Amino acid sequence: MSLAVAETPSFDTDRAEAFAARVGEILDTGAIAVMLSLGHRTGLLDLMAQLPPSTSERIAKEAALAERYVREWLAVMTTGRVVIYDPARRTYRLPPEHAASLTRAGTLGNLAVYAQYVALMGQVQERTLACFETGEGRRYEDFPDFHQMMAEDSAQTVVAPLCETLLPLAEGLPKRLGAGIAVLDAGCGRGQALLAMARRYPRSRFTGYDLGDDAIAHATAAARDTGLDNVRFAVRDLTHFDEVERYDLITSFDAVHDQRDPQDLLRRLCRALRPGGLYLMQDIGGSAHLEKNLDFPMASLLYAISCVHCTPVSIGQGGAGLGTMWGWETAEAMLAEAGFVEVTRHRLAHDPMNVWFVSRKGPSRDRAA
Ligand SMILES: C[S@@+](CC[C@H](N)C(=O)[O-])C[C@H]1O[C@@H](n2cnc3c(N)ncnc32)[C@H](O)[C@@H]1O
């Protein structure tokens, strides 16, 4: 690749050409990410993990999809080094080592779930352009299938390890849940975490609040289907949350940074806890300082999600738009300001993008918002 750029003493041509090659890689990788999302949504990746090396005709037939499109998708997967193509037999194969991080049954977590966010960014680009031009925000409803994607995301980082790994982060918590306590999940989305806890701890009572009526309808239907009578869900805008000393445990999973006023919400959550009550919070684990995030896992993806979704939905609620990468330092300072004490911070191997805080409500002081 050559560049038609006038040579100047300060212009490093090698560096420019290396960077142009890097841009090419970025474009290629972005395209592969969108196609991974399609592979996840169509079930092609899961199917290929089960099939022996197969022709595009067989793969399409097993998937009940149009062969011409499947073949084109397989070409992306082949040039992207996701699947292996045998030109002599015209067969494609997804190696088990690749299936481990790209399928629903994958042993390393299903990273194809996150590819859906990349596809979503393209889907809402016109609206994002309007945000740049006007400074306006967005509503959750502006993001098609967001709650479904989020539920798939948190099924991996929250629900699967919840009872064995996450609840024991707070000493004695599983025992208290077994004995029977009142629990709130703030910003519960489709409510999977709460449903899992309600199933495991029948003596405890569980409440889930979320702004999204579609998410709450989904959660309510799931509770009804499972026959659980110790869990309830309600549409609630937490901006005005005003319950006092009602819960022994409050949880929020990735549901604070995109609120209108995260600091105010944390104060309200603290107020809603009984004395000695616990707050378990998962949120994005990057630093508040951009320069410290250069090597943070999937930092560019997280900042991009912030630009397209988390920042505009906060602004859309009348907030400042703190952003996805508000930083663990900001979160920790806000927890203390809200009245939480004994704040401990945890990094967990299964969830490298997030940080987990366990906090206790401090001695009573008037922190009414
Ligand atoms: C990133 S999602 C996480 C959902 C869920 N906790 C999970 O892990 O799947 C953030 C959630 O916060 C909810 N939320 C945002 N602002 C809210 C508000 N003001 N009141 C109640 N819920 C809100 C959204 O509707 C969304 O479901």
mmCIF file of C-alpha atoms and ligand atoms in Angstrom:
data_model
loop_
_atom_site.group_PDB
_atom_site.id
_atom_site.type_symbol
_atom_site.label_atom_id
_atom_site.label_comp_id
_atom_site.label_asym_id
_atom_site.label_seq_id
_atom_site.Cartn_x
_atom_site.Cartn_y
_atom_site.Cartn_z
ATOM 1 C CA MET A 1 0.000 0.000 0.000
ATOM 2 C CA SER A 2 1.514 3.398 -0.914
ATOM 3 C CA LEU A 3 0.406 6.787 0.279
ATOM 4 C CA ALA A 4 0.219 9.918 -1.875
ATOM 5 C CA VAL A 5 1.330 12.183 0.909
ATOM 6 C CA ALA A 6 3.992 14.862 0.626
ATOM 7 C CA GLU A 7 7.036 13.831 2.610
ATOM 8 C CA THR A 8 7.748 16.197 5.472
ATOM 9 C CA PRO A 9 10.490 15.852 8.043
ATOM 10 C CA SER A 10 7.948 15.075 10.742
ATOM 11 C CA PHE A 11 5.881 12.657 8.682
ATOM 12 C CA ASP A 12 6.853 9.046 9.319
ATOM 13 C CA THR A 13 5.808 7.162 6.176
ATOM 14 C CA ASP A 14 6.452 3.710 7.659
ATOM 15 C CA ARG A 15 4.308 4.574 10.606
ATOM 16 C CA ALA A 16 1.533 5.907 8.375
ATOM 17 C CA GLU A 17 1.542 2.791 6.223
ATOM 18 C CA ALA A 18 1.554 0.504 9.245
ATOM 19 C CA PHE A 19 -1.401 2.426 10.618
ATOM 20 C CA ALA A 20 -3.282 2.218 7.308
ATOM 21 C CA ALA A 21 -2.813 -1.548 7.461
ATOM 22 C CA ARG A 22 -4.170 -1.478 10.997
ATOM 23 C CA VAL A 23 -7.258 0.408 9.777
ATOM 24 C CA GLY A 24 -7.767 -2.333 7.219
ATOM 25 C CA GLU A 25 -7.627 -4.893 10.022
ATOM 26 C CA ILE A 26 -10.145 -2.887 12.037
ATOM 27 C CA LEU A 27 -12.596 -2.846 9.134
ATOM 28 C CA ASP A 28 -12.172 -6.557 8.556
ATOM 29 C CA THR A 29 -12.574 -7.406 12.232
ATOM 30 C CA GLY A 30 -15.647 -5.200 12.593
ATOM 31 C CA ALA A 31 -17.268 -7.017 9.670
ATOM 32 C CA ILE A 32 -16.465 -10.385 11.245
ATOM 33 C CA ALA A 33 -18.045 -9.224 14.526
ATOM 34 C CA VAL A 34 -21.319 -8.351 12.769
ATOM 35 C CA MET A 35 -21.269 -11.749 11.062
ATOM 36 C CA LEU A 36 -20.616 -13.500 14.395
ATOM 37 C CA SER A 37 -23.767 -11.827 15.659
ATOM 38 C CA LEU A 38 -25.651 -13.314 12.701
ATOM 39 C CA GLY A 39 -24.074 -16.692 13.395
ATOM 40 C CA HIS A 40 -25.319 -16.483 16.965
ATOM 41 C CA ARG A 41 -28.824 -15.301 16.084
ATOM 42 C CA THR A 42 -29.328 -17.882 13.332
ATOM 43 C CA GLY A 43 -27.911 -20.664 15.499
ATOM 44 C CA LEU A 44 -25.326 -21.461 12.802
ATOM 45 C CA LEU A 45 -22.411 -21.366 15.229
ATOM 46 C CA ASP A 46 -24.158 -23.735 17.654
ATOM 47 C CA LEU A 47 -25.106 -26.041 14.810
ATOM 48 C CA MET A 48 -21.609 -26.142 13.368
ATOM 49 C CA ALA A 49 -20.204 -27.097 16.743
ATOM 50 C CA GLN A 50 -22.339 -30.258 16.512
ATOM 51 C CA LEU A 51 -21.692 -31.125 12.869
ATOM 52 C CA PRO A 52 -18.748 -32.969 11.305
ATOM 53 C CA PRO A 53 -17.038 -31.116 8.426
ATOM 54 C CA SER A 54 -20.021 -30.305 6.174
ATOM 55 C CA THR A 55 -20.858 -28.659 2.881
ATOM 56 C CA SER A 56 -22.767 -25.396 2.805
ATOM 57 C CA GLU A 57 -25.768 -27.341 1.459
ATOM 58 C CA ARG A 58 -25.826 -29.627 4.478
ATOM 59 C CA ILE A 59 -25.272 -26.803 6.962
ATOM 60 C CA ALA A 60 -28.055 -24.741 5.404
ATOM 61 C CA LYS A 61 -30.407 -27.755 5.343
ATOM 62 C CA GLU A 62 -29.765 -28.617 9.005
ATOM 63 C CA ALA A 63 -30.263 -24.961 9.954
ATOM 64 C CA ALA A 64 -33.340 -24.569 7.742
ATOM 65 C CA LEU A 65 -31.739 -21.467 6.179
ATOM 66 C CA ALA A 66 -31.166 -20.270 2.608
ATOM 67 C CA GLU A 67 -27.995 -21.923 1.273
ATOM 68 C CA ARG A 68 -26.788 -18.957 -0.773
ATOM 69 C CA TYR A 69 -26.698 -16.727 2.313
ATOM 70 C CA VAL A 70 -25.190 -19.438 4.491
ATOM 71 C CA ARG A 71 -22.403 -19.952 1.924
ATOM 72 C CA GLU A 72 -21.571 -16.242 1.910
ATOM 73 C CA TRP A 73 -21.543 -16.200 5.720
ATOM 74 C CA LEU A 74 -19.243 -19.246 5.696
ATOM 75 C CA ALA A 75 -16.877 -17.340 3.416
ATOM 76 C CA VAL A 76 -16.620 -14.565 6.028
ATOM 77 C CA MET A 77 -16.095 -17.149 8.755
ATOM 78 C CA THR A 78 -13.382 -18.842 6.670
ATOM 79 C CA THR A 79 -11.438 -15.704 5.757
ATOM 80 C CA GLY A 80 -11.897 -14.528 9.347
ATOM 81 C CA ARG A 81 -10.228 -17.782 10.521
ATOM 82 C CA VAL A 82 -13.286 -18.759 12.543
ATOM 83 C CA VAL A 83 -14.090 -21.896 10.545
ATOM 84 C CA ILE A 84 -11.757 -24.097 8.515
ATOM 85 C CA TYR A 85 -12.534 -24.774 4.857
ATOM 86 C CA ASP A 86 -11.468 -27.884 2.958
ATOM 87 C CA PRO A 87 -11.536 -26.878 -0.738
ATOM 88 C CA ALA A 88 -11.131 -30.478 -1.957
ATOM 89 C CA ARG A 89 -14.321 -31.605 -0.197
ATOM 90 C CA ARG A 90 -16.019 -28.163 -0.076
ATOM 91 C CA THR A 91 -16.603 -28.680 3.640
ATOM 92 C CA TYR A 92 -16.521 -26.260 6.568
ATOM 93 C CA ARG A 93 -15.666 -27.086 10.156
ATOM 94 C CA LEU A 94 -15.855 -25.119 13.416
ATOM 95 C CA PRO A 95 -13.014 -26.483 15.574
ATOM 96 C CA PRO A 96 -13.991 -27.320 19.180
ATOM 97 C CA GLU A 97 -11.375 -24.821 20.415
ATOM 98 C CA HIS A 98 -13.280 -22.058 18.556
ATOM 99 C CA ALA A 99 -16.702 -23.347 19.579
ATOM 100 C CA ALA A 100 -15.556 -23.015 23.201
ATOM 101 C CA SER A 101 -15.933 -19.216 23.054
ATOM 102 C CA LEU A 102 -18.582 -18.833 20.338
ATOM 103 C CA THR A 103 -21.465 -21.117 21.232
ATOM 104 C CA ARG A 104 -24.203 -21.415 23.822
ATOM 105 C CA ALA A 105 -22.598 -24.594 25.162
ATOM 106 C CA GLY A 106 -19.083 -23.128 24.991
ATOM 107 C CA THR A 107 -16.877 -23.847 27.979
ATOM 108 C CA LEU A 108 -15.174 -20.422 27.851
ATOM 109 C CA GLY A 109 -18.396 -18.361 27.772
ATOM 110 C CA ASN A 110 -20.173 -17.306 24.611
ATOM 111 C CA LEU A 111 -18.444 -14.205 23.248
ATOM 112 C CA ALA A 112 -20.773 -14.213 20.215
ATOM 113 C CA VAL A 113 -23.384 -12.748 22.590
ATOM 114 C CA TYR A 114 -21.323 -9.527 22.690
ATOM 115 C CA ALA A 115 -21.083 -9.441 18.890
ATOM 116 C CA GLN A 116 -24.788 -8.566 18.965
ATOM 117 C CA TYR A 117 -23.890 -5.183 20.485
ATOM 118 C CA VAL A 118 -21.671 -4.441 17.477
ATOM 119 C CA ALA A 119 -24.558 -5.249 15.111
ATOM 120 C CA LEU A 120 -26.893 -3.105 17.203
ATOM 121 C CA MET A 121 -24.549 -0.108 16.872
ATOM 122 C CA GLY A 122 -24.973 -0.208 13.102
ATOM 123 C CA GLN A 123 -28.714 -0.676 13.406
ATOM 124 C CA VAL A 124 -29.153 2.551 15.392
ATOM 125 C CA GLN A 125 -26.491 4.652 13.654
ATOM 126 C CA GLU A 126 -28.916 7.249 12.266
ATOM 127 C CA ARG A 127 -30.256 7.915 15.745
ATOM 128 C CA THR A 128 -26.747 8.132 17.144
ATOM 129 C CA LEU A 129 -25.907 10.702 14.459
ATOM 130 C CA ALA A 130 -28.850 12.779 15.674
ATOM 131 C CA CYS A 131 -27.478 12.559 19.239
ATOM 132 C CA PHE A 132 -24.130 13.929 18.067
ATOM 133 C CA GLU A 133 -25.827 16.778 16.227
ATOM 134 C CA THR A 134 -28.323 17.823 18.882
ATOM 135 C CA GLY A 135 -26.922 16.487 22.157
ATOM 136 C CA GLU A 136 -30.259 14.791 22.792
ATOM 137 C CA GLY A 137 -30.605 11.462 24.557
ATOM 138 C CA ARG A 138 -32.378 8.212 23.774
ATOM 139 C CA ARG A 139 -34.883 5.920 25.425
ATOM 140 C CA TYR A 140 -34.380 2.241 26.175
ATOM 141 C CA GLU A 141 -37.167 1.419 23.710
ATOM 142 C CA ASP A 142 -35.038 2.888 20.906
ATOM 143 C CA PHE A 143 -32.765 -0.162 21.033
ATOM 144 C CA PRO A 144 -34.378 -3.198 19.404
ATOM 145 C CA ASP A 145 -33.925 -6.454 21.330
ATOM 146 C CA PHE A 146 -31.771 -4.763 23.979
ATOM 147 C CA HIS A 147 -33.338 -6.592 26.929
ATOM 148 C CA GLN A 148 -32.959 -9.936 25.163
ATOM 149 C CA MET A 149 -29.241 -9.250 24.505
ATOM 150 C CA MET A 150 -28.721 -8.032 28.045
ATOM 151 C CA ALA A 151 -30.421 -11.128 29.459
ATOM 152 C CA GLU A 152 -28.096 -13.345 27.409
ATOM 153 C CA ASP A 153 -25.131 -11.290 28.636
ATOM 154 C CA SER A 154 -26.067 -11.470 32.312
ATOM 155 C CA ALA A 155 -27.029 -15.150 32.062
ATOM 156 C CA GLN A 156 -23.285 -15.710 31.730
ATOM 157 C CA THR A 157 -21.784 -13.141 34.058
ATOM 158 C CA VAL A 158 -24.473 -13.072 36.768
ATOM 159 C CA VAL A 159 -26.965 -15.929 36.719
ATOM 160 C CA ALA A 160 -24.670 -18.908 36.128
ATOM 161 C CA PRO A 161 -22.211 -18.089 38.949
ATOM 162 C CA LEU A 162 -24.760 -16.394 41.237
ATOM 163 C CA CYS A 163 -25.321 -18.898 44.007
ATOM 164 C CA GLU A 164 -21.912 -20.570 44.053
ATOM 165 C CA THR A 165 -19.613 -17.569 43.505
ATOM 166 C CA LEU A 166 -21.367 -14.205 43.783
ATOM 167 C CA LEU A 167 -23.628 -14.416 46.834
ATOM 168 C CA PRO A 168 -20.831 -15.947 48.972
ATOM 169 C CA LEU A 169 -18.784 -12.748 48.331
ATOM 170 C CA ALA A 170 -20.745 -11.387 51.311
ATOM 171 C CA GLU A 171 -19.933 -13.494 54.327
ATOM 172 C CA GLY A 172 -22.980 -15.258 55.740
ATOM 173 C CA LEU A 173 -25.299 -14.084 52.958
ATOM 174 C CA PRO A 174 -26.308 -17.530 51.607
ATOM 175 C CA LYS A 175 -27.235 -18.546 55.175
ATOM 176 C CA ARG A 176 -29.365 -15.425 55.664
ATOM 177 C CA LEU A 177 -31.079 -16.019 52.324
ATOM 178 C CA GLY A 178 -31.795 -19.575 53.399
ATOM 179 C CA ALA A 179 -33.357 -18.362 56.643
ATOM 180 C CA GLY A 180 -35.549 -15.811 54.833
ATOM 181 C CA ILE A 181 -34.866 -12.146 54.064
ATOM 182 C CA ALA A 182 -36.301 -9.413 51.816
ATOM 183 C CA VAL A 183 -34.374 -8.799 48.586
ATOM 184 C CA LEU A 184 -34.650 -6.120 45.902
ATOM 185 C CA ASP A 185 -33.005 -6.244 42.464
ATOM 186 C CA ALA A 186 -32.844 -2.657 41.194
ATOM 187 C CA GLY A 187 -32.935 -2.458 37.389
ATOM 188 C CA CYS A 188 -33.683 -6.185 37.153
ATOM 189 C CA GLY A 189 -34.258 -6.335 33.373
ATOM 190 C CA ARG A 190 -35.855 -9.684 32.532
ATOM 191 C CA GLY A 191 -35.366 -10.779 36.144
ATOM 192 C CA GLN A 192 -33.355 -13.940 35.606
ATOM 193 C CA ALA A 193 -31.056 -13.378 38.581
ATOM 194 C CA LEU A 194 -33.981 -12.837 40.909
ATOM 195 C CA LEU A 195 -35.798 -15.894 39.578
ATOM 196 C CA ALA A 196 -32.702 -18.008 40.190
ATOM 197 C CA MET A 197 -32.460 -16.732 43.783
ATOM 198 C CA ALA A 198 -36.190 -17.182 44.397
ATOM 199 C CA ARG A 199 -35.930 -20.786 43.255
ATOM 200 C CA ARG A 200 -32.899 -21.479 45.428
ATOM 201 C CA TYR A 201 -34.146 -19.659 48.563
ATOM 202 C CA PRO A 202 -37.898 -20.286 48.979
ATOM 203 C CA ARG A 203 -38.036 -18.632 52.436
ATOM 204 C CA SER A 204 -36.811 -15.268 51.135
ATOM 205 C CA ARG A 205 -39.018 -12.735 49.352
ATOM 206 C CA PHE A 206 -37.794 -11.123 46.142
ATOM 207 C CA THR A 207 -38.805 -7.899 44.405
ATOM 208 C CA GLY A 208 -37.588 -6.729 40.999
ATOM 209 C CA TYR A 209 -38.043 -3.202 39.656
ATOM 210 C CA ASP A 210 -37.216 -1.969 36.179
ATOM 211 C CA LEU A 211 -38.149 0.904 33.926
ATOM 212 C CA GLY A 212 -38.806 -1.358 30.952
ATOM 213 C CA ASP A 213 -42.372 -2.634 30.787
ATOM 214 C CA ASP A 214 -41.422 -5.226 28.161
ATOM 215 C CA ALA A 215 -38.634 -6.546 30.404
ATOM 216 C CA ILE A 216 -40.971 -6.679 33.409
ATOM 217 C CA ALA A 217 -43.704 -8.410 31.380
ATOM 218 C CA HIS A 218 -41.132 -11.033 30.417
ATOM 219 C CA ALA A 219 -39.974 -11.469 34.023
ATOM 220 C CA THR A 220 -43.540 -11.701 35.333
ATOM 221 C CA ALA A 221 -44.455 -14.349 32.765
ATOM 222 C CA ALA A 222 -41.337 -16.344 33.662
ATOM 223 C CA ALA A 223 -42.235 -16.182 37.376
ATOM 224 C CA ARG A 224 -45.764 -17.362 36.597
ATOM 225 C CA ASP A 225 -44.476 -20.222 34.432
ATOM 226 C CA THR A 226 -42.163 -21.450 37.164
ATOM 227 C CA GLY A 227 -44.924 -21.247 39.785
ATOM 228 C CA LEU A 228 -42.777 -19.239 42.205
ATOM 229 C CA ASP A 229 -44.818 -17.313 44.771
ATOM 230 C CA ASN A 230 -41.933 -15.565 46.552
ATOM 231 C CA VAL A 231 -40.991 -13.186 43.725
ATOM 232 C CA ARG A 232 -42.753 -10.190 42.228
ATOM 233 C CA PHE A 233 -41.812 -7.739 39.503
ATOM 234 C CA ALA A 234 -43.064 -4.220 38.875
ATOM 235 C CA VAL A 235 -42.404 -1.434 36.407
ATOM 236 C CA ARG A 236 -40.796 1.297 38.463
ATOM 237 C CA ASP A 237 -38.724 4.359 37.578
ATOM 238 C CA LEU A 238 -35.974 4.226 40.184
ATOM 239 C CA THR A 239 -35.331 7.931 39.715
ATOM 240 C CA HIS A 240 -38.138 8.429 42.231
ATOM 241 C CA PHE A 241 -37.466 5.330 44.345
ATOM 242 C CA ASP A 242 -38.547 6.122 47.863
ATOM 243 C CA GLU A 243 -38.845 3.011 50.023
ATOM 244 C CA VAL A 244 -37.323 3.176 53.508
ATOM 245 C CA GLU A 245 -35.650 0.311 55.434
ATOM 246 C CA ARG A 246 -37.584 -2.370 53.611
ATOM 247 C CA TYR A 247 -34.877 -4.744 52.364
ATOM 248 C CA ASP A 248 -32.043 -6.837 53.833
ATOM 249 C CA LEU A 249 -30.261 -7.256 50.511
ATOM 250 C CA ILE A 250 -30.297 -5.058 47.422
ATOM 251 C CA THR A 251 -28.615 -6.100 44.200
ATOM 252 C CA SER A 252 -27.987 -4.255 40.960
ATOM 253 C CA PHE A 253 -26.387 -5.907 37.989
ATOM 254 C CA ASP A 254 -25.006 -3.424 35.469
ATOM 255 C CA ALA A 255 -27.833 -1.034 36.275
ATOM 256 C CA VAL A 256 -26.362 2.052 37.947
ATOM 257 C CA HIS A 257 -24.112 3.920 35.505
ATOM 258 C CA ASP A 258 -26.811 4.600 32.907
ATOM 259 C CA GLN A 259 -29.332 6.010 35.363
ATOM 260 C CA ARG A 260 -30.245 9.668 35.341
ATOM 261 C CA ASP A 261 -28.375 10.323 38.607
ATOM 262 C CA PRO A 262 -26.337 7.333 39.816
ATOM 263 C CA GLN A 263 -25.258 9.089 43.016
ATOM 264 C CA ASP A 264 -28.836 9.862 43.957
ATOM 265 C CA LEU A 265 -29.924 6.314 43.158
ATOM 266 C CA LEU A 266 -27.219 4.878 45.433
ATOM 267 C CA ARG A 267 -28.438 7.129 48.274
ATOM 268 C CA ARG A 268 -31.985 5.914 47.720
ATOM 269 C CA LEU A 269 -30.882 2.266 47.655
ATOM 270 C CA CYS A 270 -28.950 2.763 50.896
ATOM 271 C CA ARG A 271 -32.015 4.309 52.494
ATOM 272 C CA ALA A 272 -34.147 1.339 51.408
ATOM 273 C CA LEU A 273 -31.911 -1.105 53.286
ATOM 274 C CA ARG A 274 -32.570 -2.094 56.867
ATOM 275 C CA PRO A 275 -29.709 -1.384 59.311
ATOM 276 C CA GLY A 276 -26.859 -3.747 58.510
ATOM 277 C CA GLY A 277 -28.356 -4.520 55.112
ATOM 278 C CA LEU A 278 -26.125 -5.521 52.196
ATOM 279 C CA TYR A 279 -25.752 -4.123 48.718
ATOM 280 C CA LEU A 280 -24.235 -6.277 45.964
ATOM 281 C CA MET A 281 -23.406 -4.262 42.864
ATOM 282 C CA GLN A 282 -21.956 -5.381 39.547
ATOM 283 C CA ASP A 283 -20.890 -2.629 37.197
ATOM 284 C CA ILE A 284 -18.368 -2.036 34.454
ATOM 285 C CA GLY A 285 -14.863 -2.429 35.855
ATOM 286 C CA GLY A 286 -12.809 0.042 33.836
ATOM 287 C CA SER A 287 -11.006 2.988 35.368
ATOM 288 C CA ALA A 288 -12.393 6.521 35.511
ATOM 289 C CA HIS A 289 -9.154 7.575 33.769
ATOM 290 C CA LEU A 290 -9.100 6.958 30.018
ATOM 291 C CA GLU A 291 -5.331 6.482 29.943
ATOM 292 C CA LYS A 292 -5.619 3.561 32.358
ATOM 293 C CA ASN A 293 -8.118 1.734 30.137
ATOM 294 C CA LEU A 294 -5.864 1.174 27.130
ATOM 295 C CA ASP A 295 -5.370 -2.471 28.097
ATOM 296 C CA PHE A 296 -8.722 -3.036 29.798
ATOM 297 C CA PRO A 297 -10.544 -6.044 28.263
ATOM 298 C CA MET A 298 -12.656 -4.947 25.292
ATOM 299 C CA ALA A 299 -12.276 -1.290 26.271
ATOM 300 C CA SER A 300 -13.118 -0.019 22.773
ATOM 301 C CA LEU A 301 -16.281 -2.120 22.665
ATOM 302 C CA LEU A 302 -17.308 -0.790 26.079
ATOM 303 C CA TYR A 303 -16.660 2.851 25.164
ATOM 304 C CA ALA A 304 -18.595 2.280 21.929
ATOM 305 C CA ILE A 305 -21.558 0.783 23.836
ATOM 306 C CA SER A 306 -21.314 3.820 26.067
ATOM 307 C CA CYS A 307 -21.383 6.216 23.120
ATOM 308 C CA VAL A 308 -24.331 4.528 21.445
ATOM 309 C CA HIS A 309 -26.396 3.297 24.394
ATOM 310 C CA CYS A 310 -25.453 4.000 28.030
ATOM 311 C CA THR A 311 -24.599 7.680 27.669
ATOM 312 C CA PRO A 312 -27.665 8.557 25.546
ATOM 313 C CA VAL A 313 -30.102 6.630 27.766
ATOM 314 C CA SER A 314 -28.832 8.502 30.821
ATOM 315 C CA ILE A 315 -29.134 11.816 28.964
ATOM 316 C CA GLY A 316 -32.575 10.708 27.756
ATOM 317 C CA GLN A 317 -33.659 10.412 31.393
ATOM 318 C CA GLY A 318 -32.474 13.965 32.037
ATOM 319 C CA GLY A 319 -29.091 12.871 33.384
ATOM 320 C CA ALA A 320 -25.528 13.922 32.658
ATOM 321 C CA GLY A 321 -24.577 10.729 30.831
ATOM 322 C CA LEU A 322 -21.915 9.349 33.114
ATOM 323 C CA GLY A 323 -21.076 6.654 30.586
ATOM 324 C CA THR A 324 -20.286 2.957 30.731
ATOM 325 C CA MET A 325 -16.667 3.610 31.709
ATOM 326 C CA TRP A 326 -17.538 5.789 34.697
ATOM 327 C CA GLY A 327 -14.826 3.877 36.495
ATOM 328 C CA TRP A 328 -14.526 1.818 39.632
ATOM 329 C CA GLU A 329 -12.995 4.841 41.401
ATOM 330 C CA THR A 330 -16.166 6.873 40.768
ATOM 331 C CA ALA A 331 -18.364 3.967 41.831
ATOM 332 C CA GLU A 332 -16.414 3.456 45.055
ATOM 333 C CA ALA A 333 -16.548 7.164 45.930
ATOM 334 C CA MET A 334 -20.279 7.273 45.237
ATOM 335 C CA LEU A 335 -20.938 4.222 47.415
ATOM 336 C CA ALA A 336 -19.190 5.923 50.340
ATOM 337 C CA GLU A 337 -21.019 9.193 49.727
ATOM 338 C CA ALA A 338 -24.329 7.298 49.629
ATOM 339 C CA GLY A 339 -23.740 5.978 53.150
ATOM 340 C CA PHE A 340 -22.302 2.518 52.489
ATOM 341 C CA VAL A 341 -19.449 1.199 54.634
ATOM 342 C CA GLU A 342 -17.164 -1.851 54.568
ATOM 343 C CA VAL A 343 -17.049 -1.560 50.781
ATOM 344 C CA THR A 344 -15.072 -4.404 49.240
ATOM 345 C CA ARG A 345 -14.170 -4.603 45.560
ATOM 346 C CA HIS A 346 -13.820 -7.890 43.697
ATOM 347 C CA ARG A 347 -12.471 -8.836 40.291
ATOM 348 C CA LEU A 348 -13.742 -12.200 39.144
ATOM 349 C CA ALA A 349 -12.101 -14.390 36.527
ATOM 350 C CA HIS A 350 -15.378 -15.273 34.802
ATOM 351 C CA ASP A 351 -16.307 -11.597 34.351
ATOM 352 C CA PRO A 352 -13.236 -9.568 33.314
ATOM 353 C CA MET A 353 -15.250 -6.576 32.040
ATOM 354 C CA ASN A 354 -16.956 -5.910 35.380
ATOM 355 C CA VAL A 355 -16.161 -5.138 38.972
ATOM 356 C CA TRP A 356 -18.182 -6.404 41.931
ATOM 357 C CA PHE A 357 -18.770 -4.391 45.104
ATOM 358 C CA VAL A 358 -20.142 -5.720 48.377
ATOM 359 C CA SER A 359 -21.202 -2.926 50.776
ATOM 360 C CA ARG A 360 -23.048 -2.637 54.019
ATOM 361 C CA LYS A 361 -25.406 0.128 55.052
ATOM 362 C CA GLY A 362 -23.625 2.364 57.520
ATOM 363 C CA PRO A 363 -25.019 3.765 60.752
ATOM 364 C CA SER A 364 -28.225 5.678 60.197
ATOM 365 C CA ARG A 365 -27.862 9.234 58.958
ATOM 366 C CA ASP A 366 -30.299 11.332 57.044
ATOM 367 C CA ARG A 367 -29.441 10.792 53.408
ATOM 368 C CA ALA A 368 -32.841 11.550 51.981
ATOM 369 C CA ALA A 369 -32.487 12.663 48.381
HETATM 370 C C1 LIG B 1 -27.794 -2.874 31.372
HETATM 371 S S1 LIG B 1 -29.405 -3.285 31.854
HETATM 372 C C2 LIG B 1 -29.194 -4.570 33.063
HETATM 373 C C3 LIG B 1 -30.443 -5.379 33.294
HETATM 374 C C4 LIG B 1 -30.310 -6.548 34.283
HETATM 375 N N1 LIG B 1 -29.871 -6.111 35.577
HETATM 376 C C5 LIG B 1 -29.391 -7.606 33.731
HETATM 377 O O1 LIG B 1 -28.300 -7.767 34.262
HETATM 378 O O2 LIG B 1 -29.787 -8.289 32.779
HETATM 379 C C6 LIG B 1 -29.846 -1.896 32.866
HETATM 380 C C7 LIG B 1 -31.274 -1.965 33.311
HETATM 381 O O3 LIG B 1 -31.551 -0.792 34.104
HETATM 382 C C8 LIG B 1 -32.863 -0.376 33.815
HETATM 383 N N2 LIG B 1 -33.015 1.059 34.154
HETATM 384 C C9 LIG B 1 -32.365 2.096 33.625
HETATM 385 N N3 LIG B 1 -32.807 3.257 34.144
HETATM 386 C C10 LIG B 1 -33.773 2.921 35.048
HETATM 387 C C11 LIG B 1 -34.621 3.674 35.921
HETATM 388 N N4 LIG B 1 -34.563 4.982 35.973
HETATM 389 N N5 LIG B 1 -35.489 2.995 36.701
HETATM 390 C C12 LIG B 1 -35.551 1.631 36.654
HETATM 391 N N6 LIG B 1 -34.777 0.883 35.851
HETATM 392 C C13 LIG B 1 -33.900 1.513 35.047
HETATM 393 C C14 LIG B 1 -33.015 -0.646 32.329
HETATM 394 O O4 LIG B 1 -34.355 -0.710 31.915
HETATM 395 C C15 LIG B 1 -32.262 -1.954 32.168
HETATM 396 O O5 LIG B 1 -33.094 -3.074 32.268
#
